[in-house]
Coordinates of C-alpha atoms in Angstrom, one line a residue:
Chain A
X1 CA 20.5 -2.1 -4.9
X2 CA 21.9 1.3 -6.3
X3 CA 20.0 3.8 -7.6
X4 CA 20.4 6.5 -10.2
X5 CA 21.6 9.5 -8.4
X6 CA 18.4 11.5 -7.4
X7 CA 17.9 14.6 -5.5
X8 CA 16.0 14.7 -2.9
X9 CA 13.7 17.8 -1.4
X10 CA 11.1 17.6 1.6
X11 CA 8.9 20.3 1.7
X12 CA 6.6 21.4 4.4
X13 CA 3.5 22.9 3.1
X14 CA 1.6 21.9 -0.2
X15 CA 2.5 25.3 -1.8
X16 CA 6.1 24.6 -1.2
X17 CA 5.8 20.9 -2.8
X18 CA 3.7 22.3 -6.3
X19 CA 6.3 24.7 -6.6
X20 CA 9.2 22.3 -6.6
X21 CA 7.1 19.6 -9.0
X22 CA 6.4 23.1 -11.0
X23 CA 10.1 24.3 -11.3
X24 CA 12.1 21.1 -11.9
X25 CA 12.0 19.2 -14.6
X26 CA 11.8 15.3 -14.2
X27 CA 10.8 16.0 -10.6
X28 CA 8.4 13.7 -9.3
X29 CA 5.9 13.3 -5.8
X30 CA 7.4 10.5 -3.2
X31 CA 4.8 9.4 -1.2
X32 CA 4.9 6.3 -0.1
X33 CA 7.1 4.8 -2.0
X34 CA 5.9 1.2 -2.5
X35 CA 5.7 1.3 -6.0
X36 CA 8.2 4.3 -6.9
X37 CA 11.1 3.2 -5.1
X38 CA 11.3 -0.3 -6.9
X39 CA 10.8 1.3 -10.4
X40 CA 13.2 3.2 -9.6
X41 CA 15.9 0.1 -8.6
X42 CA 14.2 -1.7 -11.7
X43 CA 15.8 1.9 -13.8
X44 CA 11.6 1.9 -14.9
X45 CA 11.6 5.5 -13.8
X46 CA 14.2 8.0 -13.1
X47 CA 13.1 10.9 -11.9
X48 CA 15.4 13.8 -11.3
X49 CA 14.3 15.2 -8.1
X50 CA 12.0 13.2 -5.8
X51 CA 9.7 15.5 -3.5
X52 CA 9.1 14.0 -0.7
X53 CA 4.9 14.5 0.7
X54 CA 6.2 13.0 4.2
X55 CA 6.2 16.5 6.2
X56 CA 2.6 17.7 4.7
X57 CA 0.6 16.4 7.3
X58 CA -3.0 17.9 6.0
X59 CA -2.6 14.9 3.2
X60 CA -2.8 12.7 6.3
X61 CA -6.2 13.6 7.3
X62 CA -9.6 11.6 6.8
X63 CA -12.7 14.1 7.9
X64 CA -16.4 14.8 6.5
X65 CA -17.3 17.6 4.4
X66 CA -19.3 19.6 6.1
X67 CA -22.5 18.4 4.9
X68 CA -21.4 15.3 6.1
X69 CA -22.0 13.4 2.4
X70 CA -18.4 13.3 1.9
X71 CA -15.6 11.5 3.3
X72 CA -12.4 12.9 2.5
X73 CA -9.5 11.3 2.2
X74 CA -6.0 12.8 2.3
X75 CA -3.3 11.8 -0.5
X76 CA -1.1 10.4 1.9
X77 CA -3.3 8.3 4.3
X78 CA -1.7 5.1 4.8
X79 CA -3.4 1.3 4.0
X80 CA -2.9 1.0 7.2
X81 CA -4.8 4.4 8.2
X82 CA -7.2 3.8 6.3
X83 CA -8.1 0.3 7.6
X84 CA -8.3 1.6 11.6
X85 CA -10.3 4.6 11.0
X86 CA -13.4 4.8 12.3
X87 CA -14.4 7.5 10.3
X88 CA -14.3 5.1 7.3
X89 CA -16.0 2.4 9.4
X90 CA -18.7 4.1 9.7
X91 CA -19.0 6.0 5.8
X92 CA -17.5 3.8 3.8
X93 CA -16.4 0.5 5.6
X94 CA -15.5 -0.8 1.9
X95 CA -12.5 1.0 1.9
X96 CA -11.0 -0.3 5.2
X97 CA -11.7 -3.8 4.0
X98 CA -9.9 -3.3 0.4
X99 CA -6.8 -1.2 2.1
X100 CA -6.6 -4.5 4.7
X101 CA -5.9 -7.1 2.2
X102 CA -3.3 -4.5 -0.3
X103 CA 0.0 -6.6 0.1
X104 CA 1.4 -7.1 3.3
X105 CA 1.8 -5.0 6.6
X106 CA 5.1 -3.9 6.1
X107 CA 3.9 -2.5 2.8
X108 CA 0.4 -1.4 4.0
X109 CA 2.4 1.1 6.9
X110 CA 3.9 2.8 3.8
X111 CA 1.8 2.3 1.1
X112 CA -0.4 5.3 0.9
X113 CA -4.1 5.6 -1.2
X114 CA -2.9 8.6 -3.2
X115 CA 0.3 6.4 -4.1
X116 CA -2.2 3.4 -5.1
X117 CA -4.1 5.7 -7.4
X118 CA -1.6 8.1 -8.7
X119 CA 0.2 4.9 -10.1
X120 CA -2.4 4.0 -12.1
X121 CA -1.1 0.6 -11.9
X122 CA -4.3 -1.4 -13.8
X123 CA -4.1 -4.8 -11.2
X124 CA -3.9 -2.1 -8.1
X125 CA -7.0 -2.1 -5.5
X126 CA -7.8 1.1 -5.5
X127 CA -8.8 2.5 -9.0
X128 CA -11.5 0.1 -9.8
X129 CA -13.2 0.4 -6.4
X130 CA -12.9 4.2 -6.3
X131 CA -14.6 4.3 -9.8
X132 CA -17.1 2.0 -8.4
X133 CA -17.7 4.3 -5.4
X134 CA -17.7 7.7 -7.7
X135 CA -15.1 8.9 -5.8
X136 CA -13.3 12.5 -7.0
X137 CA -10.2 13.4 -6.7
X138 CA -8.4 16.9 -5.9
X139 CA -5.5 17.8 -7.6
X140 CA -3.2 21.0 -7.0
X141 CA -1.3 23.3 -9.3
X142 CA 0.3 26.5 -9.6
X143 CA -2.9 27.7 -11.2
X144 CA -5.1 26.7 -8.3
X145 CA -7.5 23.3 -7.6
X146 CA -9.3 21.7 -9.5
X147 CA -11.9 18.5 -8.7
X148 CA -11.5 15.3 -11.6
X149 CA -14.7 12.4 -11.1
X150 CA -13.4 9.0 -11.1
X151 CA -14.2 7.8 -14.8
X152 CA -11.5 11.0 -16.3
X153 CA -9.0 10.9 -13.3
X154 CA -7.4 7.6 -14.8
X155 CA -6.2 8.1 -18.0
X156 CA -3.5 5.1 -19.0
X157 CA -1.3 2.5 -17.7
X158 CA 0.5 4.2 -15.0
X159 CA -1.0 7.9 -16.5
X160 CA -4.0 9.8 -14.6
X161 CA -5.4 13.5 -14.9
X162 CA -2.7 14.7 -12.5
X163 CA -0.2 16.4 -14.8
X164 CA 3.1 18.0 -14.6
X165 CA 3.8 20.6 -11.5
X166 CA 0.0 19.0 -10.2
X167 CA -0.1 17.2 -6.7
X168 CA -3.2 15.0 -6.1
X169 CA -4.2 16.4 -2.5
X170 CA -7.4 14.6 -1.5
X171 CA -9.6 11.5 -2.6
X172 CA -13.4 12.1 -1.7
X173 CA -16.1 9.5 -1.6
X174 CA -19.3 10.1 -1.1
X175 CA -20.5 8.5 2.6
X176 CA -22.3 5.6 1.9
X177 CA -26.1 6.2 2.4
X178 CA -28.8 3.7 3.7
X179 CA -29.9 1.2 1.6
X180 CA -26.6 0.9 0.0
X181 CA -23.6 -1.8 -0.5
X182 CA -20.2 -1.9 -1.5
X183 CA -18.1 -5.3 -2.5
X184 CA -15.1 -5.9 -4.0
X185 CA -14.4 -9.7 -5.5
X186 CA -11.6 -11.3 -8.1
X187 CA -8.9 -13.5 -8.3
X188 CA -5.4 -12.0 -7.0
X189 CA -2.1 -13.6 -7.1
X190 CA -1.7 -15.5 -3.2
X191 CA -4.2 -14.4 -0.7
X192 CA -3.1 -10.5 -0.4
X193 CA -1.6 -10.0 -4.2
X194 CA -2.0 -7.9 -6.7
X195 CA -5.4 -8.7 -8.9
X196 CA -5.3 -10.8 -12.2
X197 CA -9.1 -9.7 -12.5
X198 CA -11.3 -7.4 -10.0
X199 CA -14.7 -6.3 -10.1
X200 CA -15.9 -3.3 -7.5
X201 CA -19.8 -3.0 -6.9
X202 CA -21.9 -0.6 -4.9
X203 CA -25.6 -1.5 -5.0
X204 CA -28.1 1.1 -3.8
X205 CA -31.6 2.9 -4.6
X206 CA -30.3 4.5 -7.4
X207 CA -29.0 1.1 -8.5
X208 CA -25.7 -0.5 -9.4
X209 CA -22.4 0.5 -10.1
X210 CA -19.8 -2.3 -11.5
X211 CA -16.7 -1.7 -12.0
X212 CA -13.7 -4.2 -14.0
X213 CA -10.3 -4.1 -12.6
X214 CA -7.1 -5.6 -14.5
X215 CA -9.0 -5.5 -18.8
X216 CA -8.2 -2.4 -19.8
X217 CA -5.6 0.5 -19.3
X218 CA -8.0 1.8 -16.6
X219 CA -10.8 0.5 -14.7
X220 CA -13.9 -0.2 -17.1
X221 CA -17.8 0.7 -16.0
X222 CA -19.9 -2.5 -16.7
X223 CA -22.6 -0.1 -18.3
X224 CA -24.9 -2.8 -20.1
X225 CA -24.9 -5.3 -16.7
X226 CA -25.6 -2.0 -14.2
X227 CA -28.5 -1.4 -16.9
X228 CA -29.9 -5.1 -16.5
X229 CA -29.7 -4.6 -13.0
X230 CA -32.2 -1.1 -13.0
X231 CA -34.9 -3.4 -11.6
X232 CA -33.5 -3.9 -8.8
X233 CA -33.8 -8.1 -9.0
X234 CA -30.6 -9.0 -7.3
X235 CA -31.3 -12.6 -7.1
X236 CA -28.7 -15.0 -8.2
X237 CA -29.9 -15.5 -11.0
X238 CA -30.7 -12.4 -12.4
X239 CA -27.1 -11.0 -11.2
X240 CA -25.6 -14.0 -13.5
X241 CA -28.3 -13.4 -16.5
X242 CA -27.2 -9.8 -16.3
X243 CA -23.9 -10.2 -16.1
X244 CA -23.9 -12.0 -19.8
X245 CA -22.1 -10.8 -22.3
X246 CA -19.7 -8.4 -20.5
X247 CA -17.0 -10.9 -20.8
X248 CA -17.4 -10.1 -24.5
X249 CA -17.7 -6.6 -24.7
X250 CA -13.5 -6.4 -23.2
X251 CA -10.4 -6.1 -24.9
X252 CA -8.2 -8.0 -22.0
X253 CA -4.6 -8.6 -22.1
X254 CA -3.3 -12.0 -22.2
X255 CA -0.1 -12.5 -19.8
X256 CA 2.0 -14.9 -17.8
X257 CA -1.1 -15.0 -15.3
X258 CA -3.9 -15.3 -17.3
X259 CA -5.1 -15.5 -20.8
X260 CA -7.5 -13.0 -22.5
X261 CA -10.2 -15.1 -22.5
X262 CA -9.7 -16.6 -19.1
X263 CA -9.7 -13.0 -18.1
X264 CA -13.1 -12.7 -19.9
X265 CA -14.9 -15.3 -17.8
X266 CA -13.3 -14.2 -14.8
X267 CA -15.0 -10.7 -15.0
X268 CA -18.3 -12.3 -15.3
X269 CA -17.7 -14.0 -12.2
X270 CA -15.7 -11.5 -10.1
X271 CA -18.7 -8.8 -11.4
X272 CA -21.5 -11.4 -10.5
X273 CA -20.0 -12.1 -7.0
X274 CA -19.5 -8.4 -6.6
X275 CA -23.0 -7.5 -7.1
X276 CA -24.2 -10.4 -4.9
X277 CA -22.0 -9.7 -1.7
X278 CA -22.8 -5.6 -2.3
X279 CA -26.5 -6.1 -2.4
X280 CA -26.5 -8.8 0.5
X281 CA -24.4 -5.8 2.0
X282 CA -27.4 -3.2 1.1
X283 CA -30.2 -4.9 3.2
X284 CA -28.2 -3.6 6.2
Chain B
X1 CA 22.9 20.3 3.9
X2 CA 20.0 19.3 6.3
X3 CA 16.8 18.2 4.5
X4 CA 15.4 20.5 3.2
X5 CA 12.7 22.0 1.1
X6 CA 15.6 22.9 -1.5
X7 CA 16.6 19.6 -3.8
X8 CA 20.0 18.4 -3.0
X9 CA 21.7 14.7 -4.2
X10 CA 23.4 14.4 -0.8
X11 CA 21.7 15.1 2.5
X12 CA 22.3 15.0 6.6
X13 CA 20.5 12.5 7.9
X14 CA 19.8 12.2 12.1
X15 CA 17.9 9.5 13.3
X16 CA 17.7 7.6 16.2
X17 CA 19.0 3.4 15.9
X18 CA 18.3 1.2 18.6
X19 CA 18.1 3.8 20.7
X20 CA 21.6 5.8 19.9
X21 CA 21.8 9.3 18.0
X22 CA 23.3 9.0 14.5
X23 CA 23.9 11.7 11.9
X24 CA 25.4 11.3 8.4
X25 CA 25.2 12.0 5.2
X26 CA 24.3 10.4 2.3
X27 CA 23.3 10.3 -1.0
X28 CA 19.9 10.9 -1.8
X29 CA 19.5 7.9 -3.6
X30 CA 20.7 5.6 -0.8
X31 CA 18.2 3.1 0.7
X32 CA 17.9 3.0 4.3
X33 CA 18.8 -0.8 4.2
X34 CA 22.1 0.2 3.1
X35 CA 22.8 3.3 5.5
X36 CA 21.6 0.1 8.1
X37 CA 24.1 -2.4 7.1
X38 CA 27.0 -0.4 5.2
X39 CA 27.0 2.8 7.1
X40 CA 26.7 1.4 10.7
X41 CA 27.4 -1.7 9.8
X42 CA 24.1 -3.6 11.7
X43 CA 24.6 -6.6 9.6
X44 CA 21.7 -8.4 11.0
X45 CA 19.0 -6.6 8.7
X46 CA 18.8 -8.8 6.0
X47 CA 18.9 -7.9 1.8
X48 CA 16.9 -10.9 0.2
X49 CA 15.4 -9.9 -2.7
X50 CA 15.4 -6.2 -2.9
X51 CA 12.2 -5.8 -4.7
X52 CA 9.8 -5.7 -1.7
X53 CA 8.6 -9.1 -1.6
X54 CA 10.7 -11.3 0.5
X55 CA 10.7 -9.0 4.2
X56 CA 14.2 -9.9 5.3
X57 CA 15.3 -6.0 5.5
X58 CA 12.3 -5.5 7.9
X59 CA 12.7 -3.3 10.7
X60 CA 10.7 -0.6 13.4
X61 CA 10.6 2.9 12.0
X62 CA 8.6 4.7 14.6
X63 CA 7.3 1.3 16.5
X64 CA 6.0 -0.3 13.1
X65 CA 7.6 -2.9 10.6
X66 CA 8.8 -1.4 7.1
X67 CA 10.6 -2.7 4.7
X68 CA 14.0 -0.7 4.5
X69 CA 14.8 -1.3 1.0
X70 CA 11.5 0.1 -0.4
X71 CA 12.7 3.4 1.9
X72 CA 15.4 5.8 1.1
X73 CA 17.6 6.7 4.1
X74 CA 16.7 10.6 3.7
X75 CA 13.1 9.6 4.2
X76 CA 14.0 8.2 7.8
X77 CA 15.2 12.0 8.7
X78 CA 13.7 12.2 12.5
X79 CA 12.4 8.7 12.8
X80 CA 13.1 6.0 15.6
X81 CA 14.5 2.9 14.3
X82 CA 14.6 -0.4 15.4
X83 CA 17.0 -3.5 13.9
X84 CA 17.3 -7.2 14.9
X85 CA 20.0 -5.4 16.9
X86 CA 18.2 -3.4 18.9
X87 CA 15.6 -6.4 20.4
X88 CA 17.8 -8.0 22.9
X89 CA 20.4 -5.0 23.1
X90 CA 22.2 -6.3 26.9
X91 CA 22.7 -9.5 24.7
X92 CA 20.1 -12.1 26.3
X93 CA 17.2 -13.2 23.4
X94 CA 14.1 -12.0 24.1
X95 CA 11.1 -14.6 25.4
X96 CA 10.6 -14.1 21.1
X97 CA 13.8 -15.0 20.0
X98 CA 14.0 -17.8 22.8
X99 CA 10.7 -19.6 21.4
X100 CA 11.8 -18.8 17.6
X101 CA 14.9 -21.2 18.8
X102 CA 13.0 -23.6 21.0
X103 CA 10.5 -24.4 18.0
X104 CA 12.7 -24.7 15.6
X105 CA 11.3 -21.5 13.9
X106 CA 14.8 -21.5 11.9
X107 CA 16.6 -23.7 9.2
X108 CA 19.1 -21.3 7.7
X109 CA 18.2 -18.4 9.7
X110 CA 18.3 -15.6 6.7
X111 CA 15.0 -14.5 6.8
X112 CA 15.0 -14.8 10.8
X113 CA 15.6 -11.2 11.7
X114 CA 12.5 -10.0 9.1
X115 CA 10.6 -12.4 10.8
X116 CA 11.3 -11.2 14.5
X117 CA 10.7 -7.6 13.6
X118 CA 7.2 -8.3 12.1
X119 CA 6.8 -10.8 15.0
X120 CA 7.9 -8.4 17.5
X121 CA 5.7 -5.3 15.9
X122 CA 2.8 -7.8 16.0
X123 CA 2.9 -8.9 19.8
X124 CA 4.0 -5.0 20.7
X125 CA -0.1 -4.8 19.4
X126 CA -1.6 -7.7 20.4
X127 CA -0.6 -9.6 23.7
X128 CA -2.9 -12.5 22.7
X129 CA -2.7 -13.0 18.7
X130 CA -5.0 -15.9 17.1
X131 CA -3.1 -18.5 14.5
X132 CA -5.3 -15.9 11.8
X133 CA -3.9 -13.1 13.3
X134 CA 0.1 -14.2 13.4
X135 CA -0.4 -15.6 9.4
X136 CA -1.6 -12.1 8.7
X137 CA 1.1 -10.2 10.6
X138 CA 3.6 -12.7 9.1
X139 CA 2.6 -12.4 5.1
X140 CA 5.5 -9.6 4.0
X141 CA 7.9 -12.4 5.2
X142 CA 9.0 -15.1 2.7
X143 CA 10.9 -18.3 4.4
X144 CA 12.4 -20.8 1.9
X145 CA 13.2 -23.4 4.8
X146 CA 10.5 -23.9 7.5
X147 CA 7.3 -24.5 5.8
X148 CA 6.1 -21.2 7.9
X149 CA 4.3 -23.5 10.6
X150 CA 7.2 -23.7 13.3
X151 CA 7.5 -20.0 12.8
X152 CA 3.6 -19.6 14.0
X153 CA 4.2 -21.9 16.5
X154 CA 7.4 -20.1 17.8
X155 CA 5.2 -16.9 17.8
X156 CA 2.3 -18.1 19.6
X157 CA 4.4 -20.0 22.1
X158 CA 6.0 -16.3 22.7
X159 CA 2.7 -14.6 23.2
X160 CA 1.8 -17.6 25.6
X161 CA 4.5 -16.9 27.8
X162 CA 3.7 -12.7 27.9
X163 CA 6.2 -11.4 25.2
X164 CA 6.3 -8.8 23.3

């Protein structure tokens, strides 16, 4: 297929890239290219200048902070990265597991977690889980850094807190500390597609996180369930009992895939299954 | 122009295609399954659908399986890449290609060359893969003839006999 005429720039350090999304109108970060490539074919975006992240090899790295209670993640760390690193074996093995099942390989080489989130895409893997894990996220301007948490970094379908002339360098999620469990459940389209519901769970001493994937314009904190859950009664039943209700409390879409309500009863039973596997996961 | 930190709507690509040097240039907005086919005219990468989905443009950009029309052709500046082409380049079919035919892993053939590149990337890896394994490797490749199961077969059969 032909696309709009684009120009094209590859820089090779971050400075060099925030300048160019800075001083060009309509110019916008290629990283990947999994998503941005076809919306452009499909005329759904047209930027004017594509920079290109390839060259910017720090955005490729996945390290600890140096406490060693963070993992972070560069922008442009691949699926498939993301899957074979032992760094997030070890902190954060939830990660690996998600990136695995995102599409298929071909996609998965390309496909980079910056990409997934930056998209904003509301059935994508990534924003729900990240939410789920408190992740935060780095973005770069002209003006400097500056660190956004999880629940203000995704603002709208296809909108998050990275703005003009901004890059989103790093994602950083906290290592995962004893006691704890993460688990992602839902109902995707064929074994590896993209989600029609998700739910995202971490279960630890300080309790439970759930997060819904695919209801809103951004990933939605299952406050009154986590708040059930404070006991720390993860039993089957008590994960269902608790997970009453939610189905009501959100606004879903009704679409080709699913209908609002469908999509109502299938977050009580993608958060309940969540919650069950990420607190089996939490014994160890 | 070379690629460059400066934004341009043309650009000097130089890669290296089944193993040869190229260098053109092309328009910025060109997809690398077009500066494949059109350009150099190595017909055997497949367009199918041309949203992603269906695999037939697959091919090896530095030794792992892509999908060349969700890539522009600038963004392959100083990669390796191997087509279809490239796998049996003296003209004999690889062990691969030779099971792909003795198992009937083919009906109308179109989606054939995606399907030896993500075969070929898979057994590159793994030597020994498991039916799991080969379903996994094989999911970014849609076949509208075979029913898939001759195609695992044809891939197993390959890794039976040592290819890669």
């Amino acid at each position: 297929m032909l696309l709009r005429e684009v120009e094209y720039a590859r820089p090779s350090t971050i400075e060099e890239a925030v300048a160019l999304l800075t001083e060009h109108d309509g110019a916008r970060a290629l990283a990947g290219g999994q998503t941005l490539v076809n919306v452009m074919k499909a005329r759904a975006a047209s930027p004017d200048v594509l920079v290109d992240l390839a060259d910017l090899d720090e955005l490729r790295t996945i390290s600890f902070s140096a406490d060693g209670g963070t993992l972070e993640i560069g922008a442009m760390v691949t699926c498939t990265a993301l899957a074979a690193s032992s760094e997030v074996e070890v902190a954060r093995p939830v990660l690996a597991e998600v990136a695995s099942t995102i599409a298929d390989v071909q996609v998965r080489n390309r496909g980079t977690i910056g990409g997934n989130v930056c998209v904003s895409d509301p059935t994508n893997h990534f924003p729900p889980l990240l939410s789920a894990l408190d992740a935060s996220f780095t973005v770069r301007g002209a003006a400097g850094e500056r660190v956004v948490p999880a629940g203000e970094f995704f603002v709208g379908v296809y909108m998050t807190a990275v703005g003009e002339g901004e890059l989103l360098t790093k994602v950083s999620v906290p290592t995962r500390k004893p006691g704890t469990g993460d688990a992602m459940a839902g109902l995707t389209l064929g074994a590896h597609g993209t989600y029609v519901v998700s739910a995202a769970a971490t279960v630890g001493p300080e309790g439970a996180r759930v997060v819904i994937g695919c209801v809103s314009s951004t990933p939605v904190r299952a406050t009154a369930m986590e708040e059930r859950l404070a006991g720390g009664d993860y039993s089957q039943s008590a994960v269902k009992a608790a997970a009453e209700g939610l189905g009501a409390t959100l606004e879903p879409p009704s679409d080709v895939h699913a209908s609002a309500d469908y999509r109502r009863a299938l977050a009580e039973v993608s958060a309940v299954r969540a919650v069950l596997q990420a607190a089996e996961r939490a014994k160890g | 122009m070379t690629v460059a930190a400066t934004p341009t709507a043309t650009s000097v690509v130089s890669l290296e295609i089944n193993g040869e040097a190229v260098e053109l240039e092309v328009p910025s907005s060109r997809l690398l399954v077009h500066l494949i086919r059109d350009d150099l005219d190595l017909t055997g990468t497949h367009i199918g659908c041309d949203t992603g989905n269906c695999g037939a443009c697959t091919v090896h950009v530095d030794g792992v399986p892509v999908k060349s029309c969700m890539m522009l052709a600038v963004q392959a500046q100083g990669t390796r890449i191997t087509t279809v082409e490239g796998l049996a380049p003296d003209g004999e079919l690889t062990p691969l290609q030779q099971a792909f035919s003795a198992a009937h892993a083919l009906q109308c053939g179109y989606c054939t060359p995606g399907m030896l590149m993500s075969a070929s990337a898979l057994l590159e890896q793994n030597q020994s893969p498991s039916e799991e394994e080969i379903k996994v490797a094989l999911q970014g490749n849609i076949c509208r003839c075979t029913g898939y199961w001759n195609i695992v077969e044809a891939v197993q059969e390959a890794a039976k006999g040592g290819a890669a």
